[in-house]
Each structure stands twice: as structure tokens, then as C-alpha cells.
XYZ file of C-alpha atoms in Angstrom:
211
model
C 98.494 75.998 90.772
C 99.566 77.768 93.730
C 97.476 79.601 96.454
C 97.780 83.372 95.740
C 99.796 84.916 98.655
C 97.814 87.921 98.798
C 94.198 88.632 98.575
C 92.320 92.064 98.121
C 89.369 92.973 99.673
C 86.480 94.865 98.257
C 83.525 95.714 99.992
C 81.028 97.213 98.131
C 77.464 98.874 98.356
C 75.568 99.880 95.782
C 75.083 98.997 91.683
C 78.774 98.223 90.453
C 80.114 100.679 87.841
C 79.757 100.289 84.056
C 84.051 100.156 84.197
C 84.280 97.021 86.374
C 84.505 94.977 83.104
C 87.917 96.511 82.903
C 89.163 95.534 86.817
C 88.110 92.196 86.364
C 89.865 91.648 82.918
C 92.985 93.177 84.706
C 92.385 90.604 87.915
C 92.465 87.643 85.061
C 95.392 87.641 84.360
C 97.488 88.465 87.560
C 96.763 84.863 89.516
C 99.891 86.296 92.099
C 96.536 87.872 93.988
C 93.118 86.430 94.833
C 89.776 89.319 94.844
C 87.363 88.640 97.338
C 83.905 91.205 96.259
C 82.118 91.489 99.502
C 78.641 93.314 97.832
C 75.107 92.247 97.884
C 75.205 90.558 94.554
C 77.981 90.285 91.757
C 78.867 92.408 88.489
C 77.340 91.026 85.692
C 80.476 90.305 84.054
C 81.666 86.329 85.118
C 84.323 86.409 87.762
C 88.221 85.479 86.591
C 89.084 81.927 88.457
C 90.749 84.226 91.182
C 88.200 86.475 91.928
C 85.137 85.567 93.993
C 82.331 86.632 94.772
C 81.006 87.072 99.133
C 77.461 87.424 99.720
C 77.085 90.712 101.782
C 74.992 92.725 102.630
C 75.428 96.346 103.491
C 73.978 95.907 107.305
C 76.517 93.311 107.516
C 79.451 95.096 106.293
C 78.756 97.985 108.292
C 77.927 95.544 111.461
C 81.465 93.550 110.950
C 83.322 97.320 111.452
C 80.911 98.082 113.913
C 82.512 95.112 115.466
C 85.561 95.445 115.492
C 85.837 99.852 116.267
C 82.810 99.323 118.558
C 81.706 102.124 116.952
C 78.098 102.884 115.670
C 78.391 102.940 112.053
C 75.010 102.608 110.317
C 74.249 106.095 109.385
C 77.420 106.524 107.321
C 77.037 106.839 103.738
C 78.942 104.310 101.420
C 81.999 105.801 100.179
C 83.183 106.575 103.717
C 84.073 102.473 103.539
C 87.432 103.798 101.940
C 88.133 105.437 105.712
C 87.875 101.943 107.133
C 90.208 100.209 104.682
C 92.906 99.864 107.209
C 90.396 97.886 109.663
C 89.916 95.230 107.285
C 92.244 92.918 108.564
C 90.425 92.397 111.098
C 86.642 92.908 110.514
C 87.254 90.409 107.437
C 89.553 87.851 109.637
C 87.652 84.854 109.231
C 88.697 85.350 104.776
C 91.730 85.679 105.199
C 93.298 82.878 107.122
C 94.994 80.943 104.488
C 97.098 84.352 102.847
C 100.006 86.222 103.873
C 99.000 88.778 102.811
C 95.749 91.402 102.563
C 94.805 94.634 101.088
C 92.588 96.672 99.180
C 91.817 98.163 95.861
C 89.421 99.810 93.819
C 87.737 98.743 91.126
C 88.247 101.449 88.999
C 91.957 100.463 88.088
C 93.640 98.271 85.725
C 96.107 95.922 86.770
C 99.648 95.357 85.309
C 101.681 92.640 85.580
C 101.737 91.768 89.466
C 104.258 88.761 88.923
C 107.079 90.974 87.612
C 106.681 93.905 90.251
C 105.564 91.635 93.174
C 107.930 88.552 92.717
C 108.375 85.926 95.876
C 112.160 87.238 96.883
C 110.065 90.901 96.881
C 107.015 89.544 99.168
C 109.405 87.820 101.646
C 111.269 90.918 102.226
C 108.427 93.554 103.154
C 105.399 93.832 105.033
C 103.612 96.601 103.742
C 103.640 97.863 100.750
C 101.186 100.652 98.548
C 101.804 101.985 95.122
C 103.274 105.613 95.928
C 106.742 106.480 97.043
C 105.657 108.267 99.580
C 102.702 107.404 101.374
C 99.849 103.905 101.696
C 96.949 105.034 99.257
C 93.928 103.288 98.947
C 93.889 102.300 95.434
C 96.466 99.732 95.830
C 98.184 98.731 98.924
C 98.760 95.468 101.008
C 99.901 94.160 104.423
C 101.192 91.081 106.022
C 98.163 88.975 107.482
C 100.064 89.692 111.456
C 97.838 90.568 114.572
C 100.655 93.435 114.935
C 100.612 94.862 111.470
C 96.185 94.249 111.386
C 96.479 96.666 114.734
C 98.018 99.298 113.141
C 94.999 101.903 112.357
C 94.251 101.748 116.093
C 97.583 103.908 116.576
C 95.831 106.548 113.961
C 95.366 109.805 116.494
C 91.593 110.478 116.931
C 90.836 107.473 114.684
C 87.305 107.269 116.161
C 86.901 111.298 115.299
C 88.087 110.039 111.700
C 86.027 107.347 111.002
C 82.460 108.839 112.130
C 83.175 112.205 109.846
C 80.577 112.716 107.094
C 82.944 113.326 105.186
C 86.091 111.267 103.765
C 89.271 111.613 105.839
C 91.992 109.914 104.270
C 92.312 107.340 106.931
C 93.776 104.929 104.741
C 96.508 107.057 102.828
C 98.070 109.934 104.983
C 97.079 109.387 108.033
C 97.991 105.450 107.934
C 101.337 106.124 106.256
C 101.812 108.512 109.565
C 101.822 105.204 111.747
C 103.720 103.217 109.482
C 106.321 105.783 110.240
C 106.575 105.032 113.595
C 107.278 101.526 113.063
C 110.687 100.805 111.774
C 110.737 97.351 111.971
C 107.707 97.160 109.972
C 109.100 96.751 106.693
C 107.254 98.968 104.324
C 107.954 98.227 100.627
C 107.505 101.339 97.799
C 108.274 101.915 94.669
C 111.014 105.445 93.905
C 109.416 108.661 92.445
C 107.553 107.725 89.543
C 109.936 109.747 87.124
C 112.340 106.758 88.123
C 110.400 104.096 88.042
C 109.266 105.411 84.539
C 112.943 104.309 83.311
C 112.818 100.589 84.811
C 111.430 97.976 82.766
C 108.452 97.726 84.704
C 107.171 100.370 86.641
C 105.549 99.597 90.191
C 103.148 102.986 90.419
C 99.672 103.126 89.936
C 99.101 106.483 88.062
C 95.579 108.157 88.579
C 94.130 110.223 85.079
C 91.379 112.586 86.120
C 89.522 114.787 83.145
């Protein structure tokens, strides 16, 4: 079987949620993508053949970011990780040598059928690409493994400001998507407004349902 072209990266800290079940059945059968898990230990569920699991703790997830914004990061609480999405490229370098591509996910989505959106003549003709017609969110988008395109989030304005916020500051959607902007030749890959894509045979959105 072929190598996955693109890999997703999910650093975690703290007990995986009861749902995760339903990620990983949804990783099993799209083989287009490898998962690498970065947590302390691994759901309980067994791993699909394409996802694996990365001994980490949370000291060294915080110390690889640390690392690479040489900024001091330990006394951030866990969900501000989705803020530092766009840095992953680099503080997770040494993973993702052998794929073209990288990005990140959450684990509290299903997966459709990757293959049929995501084909090779699709991949080859972007290098960025999120699952919103308007903007990179965080629940699903992926970049070409380039030193340019891994450098983006360091064009963010205030970036360091961002990151060390309490709070989460949507460093990874809007405020990525803003520097994609300014980078035409950076081919950024999206889907039309959902009400379209609703019409197409497959549909390449990932659609949120809240209570």
C-alpha cells in the first residue's frame, strides 16, 4: 500500500473523550491520511493501521513550542494547544519528514470519504487547504510540508500577544486565513459555500452541530 501523503497531528493532554471511538472508526477507513496522537498514553480503543500512537508528555509538548516561538509556555492551560496549531510544522518536524503534507484535526469529528474529496490530481494542485469556503479552521485543515508554507504563522500580527492569552484566540482559523491572504502564490484549496457543495456528489465541508 502506499504511504499516506498527508498526516494529521494531534497533540493531546488530558483523559481522551468518551467520543474518540467515533474519530478513530472514521480514521479506519480513509488510509489517503496517516494520525499521529501525540498524548501521554493512548485511547483505549485499538488504533486503525494508519493511526499511531507518540509517547508525549505534556512538558514535552509544551517544551517542543516553547522551542520553536521561544516563548515560555508552561503555565498555559490545555485547550490553548488549538492557538498553536499553525506552529506544528515545525515543533513536530522531525514526524513529518516522509509526507507532503501536514495538518490538524480534532477528535471530535467524523471523517467522510477523504479519497473522493482529496484525490491525487486535487493534492498536486494546492498547498493549503481547510474545510470552509472562507477561512483555515482548526477542525480540519492541511498544508504542504515547505519551510515557506511551515513559516507562515510567524507573519500572524502580534502572534506572540496571541499565543500567551489565557484565553483562546483563533490563531489557527481567522487570523491564519489573514496571512494566507497575503500570499497569492500559495495555493490555498476550499471547498464553495456549503449550500453548493450540498448539490455535488460529495460534499468537501465539515459541518459543526452544537445543542
Amino acid at each position: 500500500m502506499r504511504k499516506p501523503r498527508i498526516c494529521f497531528l494531534i497533540p493531546y493532554i488530558g483523559r481522551w473523550p468518551v467520543y474518540t471511538d467515533l474519530f478513530l472508526e472514521g480514521c479506519a477507513y480513509n488510509k489517503l491520511a496517516e494520525v499521529l496522537l501525540c498524548a501521554e498514553v493512548p485511547p483505549t480503543k485499538k488504533l486503525p493501521s494508519n493511526v499511531k500512537h507518540v509517547p508525549m508528555s505534556a512538558k514535552e509538548i509544551w517544551s517542543r513550542l516553547e522551542k520553536v516561538t521561544s516563548l515560555t509556555l508552561a503555565s498555559l492551560p490545555g485547550h490553548k494547544l488549538c492557538d498553536f496549531k499553525p506552529f506544528y510544522g515545525l515543533a513536530f518536524a522531525d514526524l513529518l519528514g516522509p509526507f507532503e503534507f501536514w495538518g490538524y484535526t480534532d477528535v471530535d469529528l467524523m471523517f467522510g470519504r477523504m479519497d473522493v474529496g482529496l484525490e491525487d490530481k486535487m493534492l498536486d494542485s494546492i498547498d493549503a487547504f481547510s474545510a470552509h469556503a472562507r477561512q483555515f479552521v482548526g477542525h480540519f485543515a492541511f498544508l504542504r510540508n515547505l519551510p515557506e508554507v511551515n513559516r507562515l504563522a510567524f507573519e500572524i500580527p502580534q502572534w506572540q500577544e496571541l499565543c500567551l492569552s489565557p484565553i483562546a484566540e483563533h490563531v489557527d482559523e481567522e487570523r491564519f486565513s489573514e496571512v494566507l491572504k497575503r500570499y497569492p502564490h500559495i495555493r490555498w484549496g476550499r471547498p464553495e459555500l456549503l449550500e453548493r457543495e450540498l448539490q455535488k456528489p460529495f460534499c468537501r465541508h465539515a459541518v459543526t452541530f452544537s445543542n
